[in-house]
PDB file of C-alpha atoms in Angstrom:
ATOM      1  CA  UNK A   1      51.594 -55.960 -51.660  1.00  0.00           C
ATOM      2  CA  UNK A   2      49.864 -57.348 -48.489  1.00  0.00           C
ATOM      3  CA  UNK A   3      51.910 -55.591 -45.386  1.00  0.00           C
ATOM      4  CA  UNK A   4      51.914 -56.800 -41.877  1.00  0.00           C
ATOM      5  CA  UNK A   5      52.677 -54.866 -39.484  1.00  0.00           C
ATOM      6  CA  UNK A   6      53.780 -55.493 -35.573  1.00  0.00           C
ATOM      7  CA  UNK A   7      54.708 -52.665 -33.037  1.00  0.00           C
ATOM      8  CA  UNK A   8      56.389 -51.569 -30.901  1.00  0.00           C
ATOM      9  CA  UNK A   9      59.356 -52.930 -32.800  1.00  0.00           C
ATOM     10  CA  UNK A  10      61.068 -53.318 -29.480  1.00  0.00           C
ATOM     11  CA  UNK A  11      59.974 -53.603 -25.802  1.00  0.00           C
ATOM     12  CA  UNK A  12      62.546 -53.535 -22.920  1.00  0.00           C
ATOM     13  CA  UNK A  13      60.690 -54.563 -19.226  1.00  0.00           C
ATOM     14  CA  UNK A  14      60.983 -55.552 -15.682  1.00  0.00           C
ATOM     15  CA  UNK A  15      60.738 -59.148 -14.239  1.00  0.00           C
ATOM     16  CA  UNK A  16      57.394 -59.911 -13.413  1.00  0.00           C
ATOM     17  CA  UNK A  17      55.780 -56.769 -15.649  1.00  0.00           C
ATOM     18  CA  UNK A  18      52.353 -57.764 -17.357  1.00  0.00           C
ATOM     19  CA  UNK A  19      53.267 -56.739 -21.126  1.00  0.00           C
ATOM     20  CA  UNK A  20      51.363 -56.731 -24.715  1.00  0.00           C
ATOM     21  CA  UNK A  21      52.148 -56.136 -28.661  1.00  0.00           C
ATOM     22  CA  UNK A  22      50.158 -55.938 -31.750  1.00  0.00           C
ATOM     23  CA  UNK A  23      49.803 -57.064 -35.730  1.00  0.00           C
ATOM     24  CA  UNK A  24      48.267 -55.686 -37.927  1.00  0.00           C
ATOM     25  CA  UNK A  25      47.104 -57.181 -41.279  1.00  0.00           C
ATOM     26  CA  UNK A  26      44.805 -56.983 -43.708  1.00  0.00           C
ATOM     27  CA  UNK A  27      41.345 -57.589 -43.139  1.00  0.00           C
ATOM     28  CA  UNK A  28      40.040 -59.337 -46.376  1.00  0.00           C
ATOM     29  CA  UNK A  29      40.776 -62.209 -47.853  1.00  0.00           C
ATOM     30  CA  UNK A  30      41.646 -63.306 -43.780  1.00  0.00           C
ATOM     31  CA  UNK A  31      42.303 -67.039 -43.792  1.00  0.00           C
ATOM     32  CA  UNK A  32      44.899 -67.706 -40.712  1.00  0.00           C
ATOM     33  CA  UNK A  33      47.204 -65.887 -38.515  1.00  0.00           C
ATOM     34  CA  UNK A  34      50.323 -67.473 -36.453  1.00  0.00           C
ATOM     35  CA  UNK A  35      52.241 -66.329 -33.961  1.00  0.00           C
ATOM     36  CA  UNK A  36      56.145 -67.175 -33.491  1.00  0.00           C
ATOM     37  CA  UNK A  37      58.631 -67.216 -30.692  1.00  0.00           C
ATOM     38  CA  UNK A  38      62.278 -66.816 -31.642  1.00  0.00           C
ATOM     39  CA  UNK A  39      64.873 -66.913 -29.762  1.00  0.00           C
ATOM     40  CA  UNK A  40      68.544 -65.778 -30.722  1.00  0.00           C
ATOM     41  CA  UNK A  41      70.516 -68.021 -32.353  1.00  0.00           C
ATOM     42  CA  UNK A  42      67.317 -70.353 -32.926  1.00  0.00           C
ATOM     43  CA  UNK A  43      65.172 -71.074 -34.890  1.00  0.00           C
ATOM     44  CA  UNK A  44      61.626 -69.799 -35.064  1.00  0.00           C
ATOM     45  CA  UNK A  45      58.992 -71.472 -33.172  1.00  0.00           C
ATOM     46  CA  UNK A  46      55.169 -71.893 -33.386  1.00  0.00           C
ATOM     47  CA  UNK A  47      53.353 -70.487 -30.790  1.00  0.00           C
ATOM     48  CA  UNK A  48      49.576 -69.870 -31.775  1.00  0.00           C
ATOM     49  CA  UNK A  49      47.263 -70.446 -34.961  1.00  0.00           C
ATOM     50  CA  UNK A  50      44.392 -68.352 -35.107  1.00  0.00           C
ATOM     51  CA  UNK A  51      41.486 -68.476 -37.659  1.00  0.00           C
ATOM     52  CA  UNK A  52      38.002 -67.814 -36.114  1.00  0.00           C
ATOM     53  CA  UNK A  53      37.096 -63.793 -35.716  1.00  0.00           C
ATOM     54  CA  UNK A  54      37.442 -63.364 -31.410  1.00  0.00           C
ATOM     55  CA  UNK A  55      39.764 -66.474 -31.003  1.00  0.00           C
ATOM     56  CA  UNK A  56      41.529 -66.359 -27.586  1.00  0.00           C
ATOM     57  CA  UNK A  57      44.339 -68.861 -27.053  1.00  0.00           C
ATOM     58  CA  UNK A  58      46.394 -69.678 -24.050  1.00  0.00           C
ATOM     59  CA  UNK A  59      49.589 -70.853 -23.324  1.00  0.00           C
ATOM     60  CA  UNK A  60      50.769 -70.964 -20.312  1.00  0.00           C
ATOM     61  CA  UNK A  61      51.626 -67.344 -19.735  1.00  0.00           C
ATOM     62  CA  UNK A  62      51.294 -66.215 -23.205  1.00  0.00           C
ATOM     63  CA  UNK A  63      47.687 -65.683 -24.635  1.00  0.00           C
ATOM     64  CA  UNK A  64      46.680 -64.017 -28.061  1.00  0.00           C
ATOM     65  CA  UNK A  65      43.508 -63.010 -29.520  1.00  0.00           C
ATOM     66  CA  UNK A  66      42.155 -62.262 -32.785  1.00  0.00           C
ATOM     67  CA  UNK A  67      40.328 -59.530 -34.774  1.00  0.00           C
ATOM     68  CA  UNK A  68      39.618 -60.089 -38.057  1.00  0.00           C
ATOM     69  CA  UNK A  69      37.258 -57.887 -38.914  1.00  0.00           C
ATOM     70  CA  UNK A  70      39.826 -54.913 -38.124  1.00  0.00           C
ATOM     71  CA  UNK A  71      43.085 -56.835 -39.060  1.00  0.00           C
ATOM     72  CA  UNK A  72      44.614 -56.768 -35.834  1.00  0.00           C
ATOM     73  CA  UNK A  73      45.767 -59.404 -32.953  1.00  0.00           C
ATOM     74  CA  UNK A  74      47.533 -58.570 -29.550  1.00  0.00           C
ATOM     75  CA  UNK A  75      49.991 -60.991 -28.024  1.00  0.00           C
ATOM     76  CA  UNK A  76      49.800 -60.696 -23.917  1.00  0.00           C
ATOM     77  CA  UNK A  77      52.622 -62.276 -21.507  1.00  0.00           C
ATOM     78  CA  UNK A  78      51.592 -62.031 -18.196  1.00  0.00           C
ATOM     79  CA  UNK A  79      54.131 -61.756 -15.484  1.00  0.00           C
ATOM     80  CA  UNK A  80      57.390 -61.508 -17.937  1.00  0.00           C
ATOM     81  CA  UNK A  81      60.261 -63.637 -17.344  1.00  0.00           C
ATOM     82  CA  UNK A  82      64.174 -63.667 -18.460  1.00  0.00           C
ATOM     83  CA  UNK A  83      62.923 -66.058 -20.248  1.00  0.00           C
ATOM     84  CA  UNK A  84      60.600 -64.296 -22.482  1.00  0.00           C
ATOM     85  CA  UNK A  85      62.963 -62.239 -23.836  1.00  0.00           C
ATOM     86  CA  UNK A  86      62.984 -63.225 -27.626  1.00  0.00           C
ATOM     87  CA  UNK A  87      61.529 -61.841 -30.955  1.00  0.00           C
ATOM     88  CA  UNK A  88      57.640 -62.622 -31.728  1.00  0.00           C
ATOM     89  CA  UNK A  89      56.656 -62.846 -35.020  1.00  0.00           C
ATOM     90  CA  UNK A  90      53.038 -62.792 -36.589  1.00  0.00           C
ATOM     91  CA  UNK A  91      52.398 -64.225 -39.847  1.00  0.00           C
ATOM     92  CA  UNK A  92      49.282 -63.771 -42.134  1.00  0.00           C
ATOM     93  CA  UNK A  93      47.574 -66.116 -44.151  1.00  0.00           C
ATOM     94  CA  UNK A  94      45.508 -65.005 -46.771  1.00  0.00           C
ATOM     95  CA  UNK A  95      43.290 -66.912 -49.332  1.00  0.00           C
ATOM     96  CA  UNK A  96      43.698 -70.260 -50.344  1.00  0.00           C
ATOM     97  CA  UNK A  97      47.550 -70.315 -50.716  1.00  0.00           C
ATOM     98  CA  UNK A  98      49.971 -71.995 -47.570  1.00  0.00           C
ATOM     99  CA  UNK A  99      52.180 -68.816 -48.400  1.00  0.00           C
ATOM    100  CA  UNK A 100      52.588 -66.906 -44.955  1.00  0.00           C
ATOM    101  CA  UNK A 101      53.949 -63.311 -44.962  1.00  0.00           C
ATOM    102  CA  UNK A 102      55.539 -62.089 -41.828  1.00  0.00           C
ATOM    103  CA  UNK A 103      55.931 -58.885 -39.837  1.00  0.00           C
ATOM    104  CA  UNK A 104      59.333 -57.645 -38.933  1.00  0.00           C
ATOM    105  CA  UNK A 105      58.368 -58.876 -35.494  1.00  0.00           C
ATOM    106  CA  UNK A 106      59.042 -57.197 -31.941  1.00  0.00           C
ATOM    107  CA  UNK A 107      61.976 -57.943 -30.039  1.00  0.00           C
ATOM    108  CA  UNK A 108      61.560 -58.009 -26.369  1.00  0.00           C
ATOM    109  CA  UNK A 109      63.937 -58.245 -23.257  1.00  0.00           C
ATOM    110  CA  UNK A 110      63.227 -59.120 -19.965  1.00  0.00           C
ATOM    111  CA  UNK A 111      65.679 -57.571 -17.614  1.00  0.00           C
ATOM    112  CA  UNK A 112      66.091 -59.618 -13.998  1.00  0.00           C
TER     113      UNK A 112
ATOM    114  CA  UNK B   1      61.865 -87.372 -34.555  1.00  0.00           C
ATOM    115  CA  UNK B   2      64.449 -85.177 -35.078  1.00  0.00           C
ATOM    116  CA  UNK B   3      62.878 -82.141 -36.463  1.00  0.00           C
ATOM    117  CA  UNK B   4      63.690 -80.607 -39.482  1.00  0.00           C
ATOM    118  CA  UNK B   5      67.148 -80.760 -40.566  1.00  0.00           C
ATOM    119  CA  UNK B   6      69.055 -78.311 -42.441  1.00  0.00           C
ATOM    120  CA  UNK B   7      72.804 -78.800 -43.891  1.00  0.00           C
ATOM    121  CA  UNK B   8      75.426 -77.549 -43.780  1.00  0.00           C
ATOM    122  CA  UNK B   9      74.994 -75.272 -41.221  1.00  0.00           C
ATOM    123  CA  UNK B  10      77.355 -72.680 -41.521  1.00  0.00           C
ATOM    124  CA  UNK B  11      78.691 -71.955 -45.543  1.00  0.00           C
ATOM    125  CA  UNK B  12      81.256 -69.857 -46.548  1.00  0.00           C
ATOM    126  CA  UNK B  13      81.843 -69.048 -50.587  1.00  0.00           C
ATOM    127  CA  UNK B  14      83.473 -66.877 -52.787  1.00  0.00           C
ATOM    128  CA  UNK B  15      81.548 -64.591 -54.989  1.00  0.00           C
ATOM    129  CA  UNK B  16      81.117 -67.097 -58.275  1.00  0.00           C
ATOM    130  CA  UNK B  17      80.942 -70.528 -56.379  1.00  0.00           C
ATOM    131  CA  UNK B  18      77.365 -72.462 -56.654  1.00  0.00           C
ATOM    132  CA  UNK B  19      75.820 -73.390 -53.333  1.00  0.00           C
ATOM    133  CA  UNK B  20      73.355 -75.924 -52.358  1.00  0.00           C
ATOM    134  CA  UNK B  21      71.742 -76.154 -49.288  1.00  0.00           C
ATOM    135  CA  UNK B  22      69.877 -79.016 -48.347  1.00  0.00           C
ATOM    136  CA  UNK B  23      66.749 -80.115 -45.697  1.00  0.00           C
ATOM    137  CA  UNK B  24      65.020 -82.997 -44.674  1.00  0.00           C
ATOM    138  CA  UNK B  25      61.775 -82.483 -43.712  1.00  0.00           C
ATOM    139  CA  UNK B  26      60.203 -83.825 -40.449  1.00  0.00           C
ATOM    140  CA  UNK B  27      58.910 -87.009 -41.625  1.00  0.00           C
ATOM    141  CA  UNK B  28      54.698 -87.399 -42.727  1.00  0.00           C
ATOM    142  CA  UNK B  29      54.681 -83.295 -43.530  1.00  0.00           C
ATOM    143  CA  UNK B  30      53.418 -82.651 -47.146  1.00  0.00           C
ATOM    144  CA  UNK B  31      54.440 -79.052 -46.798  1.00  0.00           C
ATOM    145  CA  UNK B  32      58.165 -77.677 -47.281  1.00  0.00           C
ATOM    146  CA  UNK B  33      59.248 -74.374 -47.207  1.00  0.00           C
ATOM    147  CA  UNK B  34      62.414 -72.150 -47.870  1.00  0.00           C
ATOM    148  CA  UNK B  35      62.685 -69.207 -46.047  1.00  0.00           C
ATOM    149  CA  UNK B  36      65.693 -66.065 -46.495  1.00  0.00           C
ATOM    150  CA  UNK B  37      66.339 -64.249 -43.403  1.00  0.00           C
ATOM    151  CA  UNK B  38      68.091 -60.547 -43.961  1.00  0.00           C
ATOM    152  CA  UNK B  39      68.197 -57.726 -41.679  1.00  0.00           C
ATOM    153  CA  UNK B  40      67.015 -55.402 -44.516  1.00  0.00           C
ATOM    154  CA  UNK B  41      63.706 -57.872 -45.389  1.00  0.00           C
ATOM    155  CA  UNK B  42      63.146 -59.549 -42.411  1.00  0.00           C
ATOM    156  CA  UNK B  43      61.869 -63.397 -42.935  1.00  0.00           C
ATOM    157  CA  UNK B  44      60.791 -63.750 -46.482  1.00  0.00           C
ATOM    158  CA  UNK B  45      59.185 -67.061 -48.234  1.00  0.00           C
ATOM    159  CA  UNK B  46      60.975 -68.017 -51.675  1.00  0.00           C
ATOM    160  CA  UNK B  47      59.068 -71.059 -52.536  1.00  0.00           C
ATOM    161  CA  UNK B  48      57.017 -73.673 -50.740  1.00  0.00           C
ATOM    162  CA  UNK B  49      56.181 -77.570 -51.968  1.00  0.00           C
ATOM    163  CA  UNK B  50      53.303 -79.471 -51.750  1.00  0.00           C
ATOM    164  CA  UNK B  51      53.430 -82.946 -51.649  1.00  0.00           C
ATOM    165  CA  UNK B  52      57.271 -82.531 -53.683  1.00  0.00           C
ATOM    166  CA  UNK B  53      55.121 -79.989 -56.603  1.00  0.00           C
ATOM    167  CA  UNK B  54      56.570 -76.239 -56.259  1.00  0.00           C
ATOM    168  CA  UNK B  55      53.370 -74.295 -55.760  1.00  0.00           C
ATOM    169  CA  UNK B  56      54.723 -70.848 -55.184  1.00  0.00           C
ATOM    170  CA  UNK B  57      58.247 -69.668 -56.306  1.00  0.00           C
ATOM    171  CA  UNK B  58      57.326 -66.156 -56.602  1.00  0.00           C
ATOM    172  CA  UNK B  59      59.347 -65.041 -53.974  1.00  0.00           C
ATOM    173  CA  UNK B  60      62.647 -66.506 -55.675  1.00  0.00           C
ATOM    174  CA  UNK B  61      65.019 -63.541 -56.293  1.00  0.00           C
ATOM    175  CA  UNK B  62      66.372 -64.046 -59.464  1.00  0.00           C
ATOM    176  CA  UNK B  63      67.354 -67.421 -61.983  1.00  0.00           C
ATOM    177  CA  UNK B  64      70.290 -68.009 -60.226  1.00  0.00           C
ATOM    178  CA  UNK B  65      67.860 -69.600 -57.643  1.00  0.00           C
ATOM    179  CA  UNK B  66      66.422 -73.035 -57.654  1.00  0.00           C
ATOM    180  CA  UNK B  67      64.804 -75.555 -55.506  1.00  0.00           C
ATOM    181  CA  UNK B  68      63.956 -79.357 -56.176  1.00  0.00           C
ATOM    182  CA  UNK B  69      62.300 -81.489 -53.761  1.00  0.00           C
ATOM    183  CA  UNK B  70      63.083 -85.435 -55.575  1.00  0.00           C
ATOM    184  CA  UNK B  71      61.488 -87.090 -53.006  1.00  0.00           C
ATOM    185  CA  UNK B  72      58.984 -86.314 -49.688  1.00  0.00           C
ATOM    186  CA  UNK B  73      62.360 -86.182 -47.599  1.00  0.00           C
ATOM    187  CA  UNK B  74      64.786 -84.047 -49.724  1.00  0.00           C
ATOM    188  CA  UNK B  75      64.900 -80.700 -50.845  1.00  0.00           C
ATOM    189  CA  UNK B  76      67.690 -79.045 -52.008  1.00  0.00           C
ATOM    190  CA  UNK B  77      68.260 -74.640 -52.357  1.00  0.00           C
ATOM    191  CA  UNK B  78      71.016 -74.070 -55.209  1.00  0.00           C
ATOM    192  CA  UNK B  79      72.054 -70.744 -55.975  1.00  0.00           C
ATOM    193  CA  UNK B  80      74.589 -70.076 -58.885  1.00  0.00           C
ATOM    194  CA  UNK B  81      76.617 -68.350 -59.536  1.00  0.00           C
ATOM    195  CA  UNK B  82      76.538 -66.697 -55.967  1.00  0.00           C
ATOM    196  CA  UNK B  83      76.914 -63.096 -55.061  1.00  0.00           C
ATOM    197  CA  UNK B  84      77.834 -61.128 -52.196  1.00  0.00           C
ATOM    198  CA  UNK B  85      73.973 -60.207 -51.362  1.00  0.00           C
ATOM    199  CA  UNK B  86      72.981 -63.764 -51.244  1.00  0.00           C
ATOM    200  CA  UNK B  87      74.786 -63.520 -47.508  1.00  0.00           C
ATOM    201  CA  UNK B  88      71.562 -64.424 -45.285  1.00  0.00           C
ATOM    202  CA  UNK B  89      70.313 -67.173 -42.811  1.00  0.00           C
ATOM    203  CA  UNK B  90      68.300 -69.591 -44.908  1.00  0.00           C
ATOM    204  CA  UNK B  91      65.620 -71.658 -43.743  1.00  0.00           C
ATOM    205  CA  UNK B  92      63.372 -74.557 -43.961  1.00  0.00           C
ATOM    206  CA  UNK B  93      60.563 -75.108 -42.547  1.00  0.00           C
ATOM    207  CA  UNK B  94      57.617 -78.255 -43.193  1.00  0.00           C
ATOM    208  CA  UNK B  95      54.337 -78.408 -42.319  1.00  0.00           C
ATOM    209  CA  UNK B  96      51.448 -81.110 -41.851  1.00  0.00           C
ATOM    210  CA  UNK B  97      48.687 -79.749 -44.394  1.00  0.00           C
ATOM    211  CA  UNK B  98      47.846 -76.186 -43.793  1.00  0.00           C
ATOM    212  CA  UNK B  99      48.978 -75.835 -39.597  1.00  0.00           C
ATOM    213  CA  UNK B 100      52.066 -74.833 -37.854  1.00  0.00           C
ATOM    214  CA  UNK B 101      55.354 -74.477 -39.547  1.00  0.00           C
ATOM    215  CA  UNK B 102      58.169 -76.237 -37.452  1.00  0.00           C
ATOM    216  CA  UNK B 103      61.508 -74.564 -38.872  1.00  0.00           C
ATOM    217  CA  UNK B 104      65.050 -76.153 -39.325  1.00  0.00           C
ATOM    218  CA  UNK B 105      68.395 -74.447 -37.854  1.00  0.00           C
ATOM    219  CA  UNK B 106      68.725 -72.618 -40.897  1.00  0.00           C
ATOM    220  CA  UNK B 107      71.940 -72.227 -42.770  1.00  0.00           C
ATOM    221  CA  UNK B 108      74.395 -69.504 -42.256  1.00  0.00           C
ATOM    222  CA  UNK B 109      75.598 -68.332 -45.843  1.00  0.00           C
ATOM    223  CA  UNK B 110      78.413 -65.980 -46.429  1.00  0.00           C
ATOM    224  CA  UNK B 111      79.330 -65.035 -50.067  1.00  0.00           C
ATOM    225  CA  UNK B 112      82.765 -63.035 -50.150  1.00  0.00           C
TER     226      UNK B 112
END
């Protein structure tokens, strides 16, 4: 069973905090890794694809990078808005399959 | 375009009843995928189609599931009979070869 992992499973911050999560997956077999913004009552939305070992992407705020050798990638929102406050999901990729598995995600809230 | 589009949108059955759901993917995407969202099990994958060939429906529960995808703009999610634990948000999701999922709306299902 491959697991991922994403912690903390919630995150409650201040307006304009600087703020960070992880996901953990497994480190063989490694093919892609996505990230997902979803907001309540939505529908989930893509955010990042990573595949290279040390990817950094960038967008706008938001920026990930990538570790595959250790199975792990950190989201980072700089500067947090009301905005932001949503669940982020990470999804692994393993192999030759399309079949993504996803973490239970970490719910954050911005507070004003 | 539209996005993906998922009907109905909200579904309420009695234990017994068969349900179909139904999605049309966003238009040129060879991928489709149907997704069950529980609190218990988080976002889970029950089959994906390539190109309108199921290549993965290890993730369907049980037989009472089924998916067909006639055509590259139709796929239909039937369960039957239904039971109480079938109660989830369903989604579907397409993709353009192997890159970012864009998900429907999902369907609401409620099995009494």
């Amino acid at each position: 069973i491959l697991n991922v992992e994403q912690s903390p499973q919630s995150l409650h911050v201040q307006e304009g905090d600087s703020t960070n999560f992880t996901c953990s997956f497994p480190s063989s077999n490694f093919y892609a890794l996505h990230w997902y913004r979803w907001e309540t009552a939505k529908s989930p939305e893509a955010l990042f694809v990573m595949t290279l070992n040390g990817d950094e992407k960038k967008k706008g705020r938001i920026s990930a990078t990538l570790n595959t050798k250790e199975g792990y990638s950190y989201l980072y929102i700089k500067g947090s808005q009301p905005e932001d406050s949503a669940t982020y999901l990470c999804a692994f990729r393993g192999g030759a399959t399309n079949k993504l598995i996803f973490g239970t995600g970490t719910l954050l809230a911005v507070q004003p | 375009d539209a996005g993906v589009i998922q009907s109905p949108r909200h579904e309420v059955t009695e234990m017994g009843q068969e349900v179909t759901l139904r999605c049309k993917p966003i238009s040129g995407h060879d991928y489709l995928f149907w997704y069950r969202q529980t609190m218990m099990r988080g976002l889970e994958l029950l089959i994906y189609f390539n190109n309108n060939v199921p290549i993965d429906d290890s993730g369907m529960p049980e037989d009472r599931f089924s998916a067909k995808m006639p055509n590259a703009s139709f796929s239909t999610l039937k369960i039957q009979p239904s039971e109480p634990r079938d109660s989830a948000v369903y989604f579907c999701a397409s993709s353009l070869r192997e890159g970012e999922q864009f998900f429907g709306p999902g369907t609401r299902l409620t099995v009494l």
